[in-house]
Short mmCIF file of C-alpha atoms in Angstrom, two decimals:
data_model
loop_
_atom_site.label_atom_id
_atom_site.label_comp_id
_atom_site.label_asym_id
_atom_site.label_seq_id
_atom_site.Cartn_x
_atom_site.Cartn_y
_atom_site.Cartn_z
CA UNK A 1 34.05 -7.40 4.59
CA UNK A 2 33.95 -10.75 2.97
CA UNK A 3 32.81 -10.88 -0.90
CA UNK A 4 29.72 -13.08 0.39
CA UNK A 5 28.92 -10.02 2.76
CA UNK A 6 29.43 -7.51 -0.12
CA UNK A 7 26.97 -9.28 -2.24
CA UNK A 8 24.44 -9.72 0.91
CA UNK A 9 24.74 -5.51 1.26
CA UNK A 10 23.96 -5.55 -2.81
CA UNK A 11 21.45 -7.54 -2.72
CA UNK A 12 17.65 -6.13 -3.60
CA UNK A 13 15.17 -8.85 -3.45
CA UNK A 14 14.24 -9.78 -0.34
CA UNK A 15 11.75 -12.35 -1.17
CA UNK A 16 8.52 -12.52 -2.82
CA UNK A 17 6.67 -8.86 -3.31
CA UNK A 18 3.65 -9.62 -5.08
CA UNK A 19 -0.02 -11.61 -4.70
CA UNK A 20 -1.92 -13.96 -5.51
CA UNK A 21 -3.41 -13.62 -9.41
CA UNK A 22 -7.27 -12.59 -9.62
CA UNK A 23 -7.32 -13.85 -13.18
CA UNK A 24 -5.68 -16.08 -15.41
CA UNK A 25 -7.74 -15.74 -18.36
CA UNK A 26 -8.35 -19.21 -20.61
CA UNK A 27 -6.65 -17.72 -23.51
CA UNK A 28 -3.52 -18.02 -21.82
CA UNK A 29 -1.36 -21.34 -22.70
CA UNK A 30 -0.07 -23.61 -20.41
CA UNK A 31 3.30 -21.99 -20.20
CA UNK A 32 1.94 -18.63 -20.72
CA UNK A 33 -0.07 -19.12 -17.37
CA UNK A 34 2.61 -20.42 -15.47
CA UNK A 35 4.74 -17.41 -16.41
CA UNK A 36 2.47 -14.61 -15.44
CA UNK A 37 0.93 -16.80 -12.06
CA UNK A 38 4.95 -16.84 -11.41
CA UNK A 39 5.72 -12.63 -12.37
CA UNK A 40 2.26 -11.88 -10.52
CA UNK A 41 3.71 -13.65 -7.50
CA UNK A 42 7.18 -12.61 -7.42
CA UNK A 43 6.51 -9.09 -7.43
CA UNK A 44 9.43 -8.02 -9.28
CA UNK A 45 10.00 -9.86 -12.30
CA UNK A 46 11.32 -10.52 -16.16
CA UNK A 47 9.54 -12.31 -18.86
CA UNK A 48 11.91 -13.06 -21.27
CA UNK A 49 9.85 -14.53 -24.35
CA UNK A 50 10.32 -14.86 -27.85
CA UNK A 51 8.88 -13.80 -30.42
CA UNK A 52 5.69 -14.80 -30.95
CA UNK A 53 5.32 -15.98 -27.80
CA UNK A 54 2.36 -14.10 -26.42
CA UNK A 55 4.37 -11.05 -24.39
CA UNK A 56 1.37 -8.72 -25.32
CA UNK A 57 -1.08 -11.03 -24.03
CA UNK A 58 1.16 -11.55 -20.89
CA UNK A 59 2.16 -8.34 -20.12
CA UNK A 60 -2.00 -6.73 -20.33
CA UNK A 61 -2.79 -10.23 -17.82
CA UNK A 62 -0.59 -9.05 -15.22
CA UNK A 63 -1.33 -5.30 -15.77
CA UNK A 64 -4.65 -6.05 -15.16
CA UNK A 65 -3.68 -8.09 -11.86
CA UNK A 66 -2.19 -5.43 -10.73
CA UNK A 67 -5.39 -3.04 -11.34
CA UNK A 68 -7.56 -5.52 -9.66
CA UNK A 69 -5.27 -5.56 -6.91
CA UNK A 70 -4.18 -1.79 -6.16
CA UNK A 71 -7.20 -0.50 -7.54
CA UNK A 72 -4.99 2.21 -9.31
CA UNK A 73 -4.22 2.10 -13.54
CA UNK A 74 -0.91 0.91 -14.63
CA UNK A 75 1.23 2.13 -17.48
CA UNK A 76 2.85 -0.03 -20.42
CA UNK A 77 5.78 1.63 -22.52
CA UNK A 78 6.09 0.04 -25.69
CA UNK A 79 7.95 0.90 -29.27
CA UNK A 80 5.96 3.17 -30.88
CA UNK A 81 4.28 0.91 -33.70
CA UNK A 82 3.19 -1.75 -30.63
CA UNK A 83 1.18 0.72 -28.87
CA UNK A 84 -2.19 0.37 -31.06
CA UNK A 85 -1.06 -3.17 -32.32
CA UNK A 86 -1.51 -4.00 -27.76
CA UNK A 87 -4.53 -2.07 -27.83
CA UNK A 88 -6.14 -4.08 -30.34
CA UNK A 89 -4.65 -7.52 -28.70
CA UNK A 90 -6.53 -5.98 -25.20
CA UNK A 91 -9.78 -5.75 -26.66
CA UNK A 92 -9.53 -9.33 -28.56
CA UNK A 93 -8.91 -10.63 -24.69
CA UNK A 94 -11.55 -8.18 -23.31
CA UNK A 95 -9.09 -6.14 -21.46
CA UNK A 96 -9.80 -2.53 -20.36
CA UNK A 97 -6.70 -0.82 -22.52
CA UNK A 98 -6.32 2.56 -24.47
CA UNK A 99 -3.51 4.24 -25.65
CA UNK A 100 -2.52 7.58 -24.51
CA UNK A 101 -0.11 10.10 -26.24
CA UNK A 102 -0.84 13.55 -23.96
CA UNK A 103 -0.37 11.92 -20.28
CA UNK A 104 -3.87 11.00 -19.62
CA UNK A 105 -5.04 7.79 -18.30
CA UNK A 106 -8.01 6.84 -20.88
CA UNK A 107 -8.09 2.99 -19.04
CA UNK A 108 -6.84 0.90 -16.13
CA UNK A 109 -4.35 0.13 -18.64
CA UNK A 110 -3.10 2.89 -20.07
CA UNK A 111 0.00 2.28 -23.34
CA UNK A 112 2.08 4.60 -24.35
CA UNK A 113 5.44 4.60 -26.16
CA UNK A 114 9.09 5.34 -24.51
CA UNK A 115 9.18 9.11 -26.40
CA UNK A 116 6.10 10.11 -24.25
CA UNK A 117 6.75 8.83 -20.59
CA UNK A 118 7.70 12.42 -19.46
CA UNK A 119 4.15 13.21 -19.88
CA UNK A 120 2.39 10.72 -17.41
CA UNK A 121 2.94 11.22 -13.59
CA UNK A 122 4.58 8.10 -12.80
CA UNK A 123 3.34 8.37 -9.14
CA UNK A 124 -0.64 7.91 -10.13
CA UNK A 125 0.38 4.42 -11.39
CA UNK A 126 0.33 1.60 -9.56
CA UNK A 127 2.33 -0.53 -11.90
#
């Protein structure tokens, strides 16, 4: 096996995996939209922002996306002072997000922090 053909039998992307956005809200920037339109696409994706950048804001756009599209909640792990500081960016934007500590799912977007993933059934989320 050549080194190009180990690489090929590595490889995990096979293309795009993802749709078109349903919404792109105003709020967004110009390169904050082009980021998420591009990480709703792709399917499989890394935003790697800075801080202050709008990564909150980003990451509850293309949760949401992927509500509206699967019709199933998705799950955001944060550090555990971010949780409640997201929750309040979410309802600034109008976003349907709530915090949960016990496993439930309170909101299409659900946040919770790494120490309590092993409470949530990762298979009820879509994303």
């Amino acid at each position: 096996m050549t080194y190009t053909q180990f690489l090929a039998s590595r490889a995990q992307a096979d293309g795009q995996a993802g749709f078109e956005p349903a919404w792109l809200p105003d709020a967004l920037f110009g390169f904050q939209r082009h980021l998420v339109d591009w990480a709703i696409r792709q399917g499989r994706a890394a935003l790697f922002v800075d801080c202050g950048g709008g990564k909150s804001l980003m990451e509850l756009v293309w949760a949401t996306n992927v509500y509206k599209h699967t019709g199933r909640p998705v799950l955001l792990a944060t550090p555990p002072a971010v949780g409640w500081q997201m929750a309040e960016e979410a309802a600034k934007f109008g976003i349907d997000a709530a915090v949960s500590r016990d496993g439930t799912t309170p909101a299409p977007v659900t946040i919770t922090n790494y120490e309590r993933l092993h409470r949530f059934d990762r298979d009820q989320f879509a994303g």
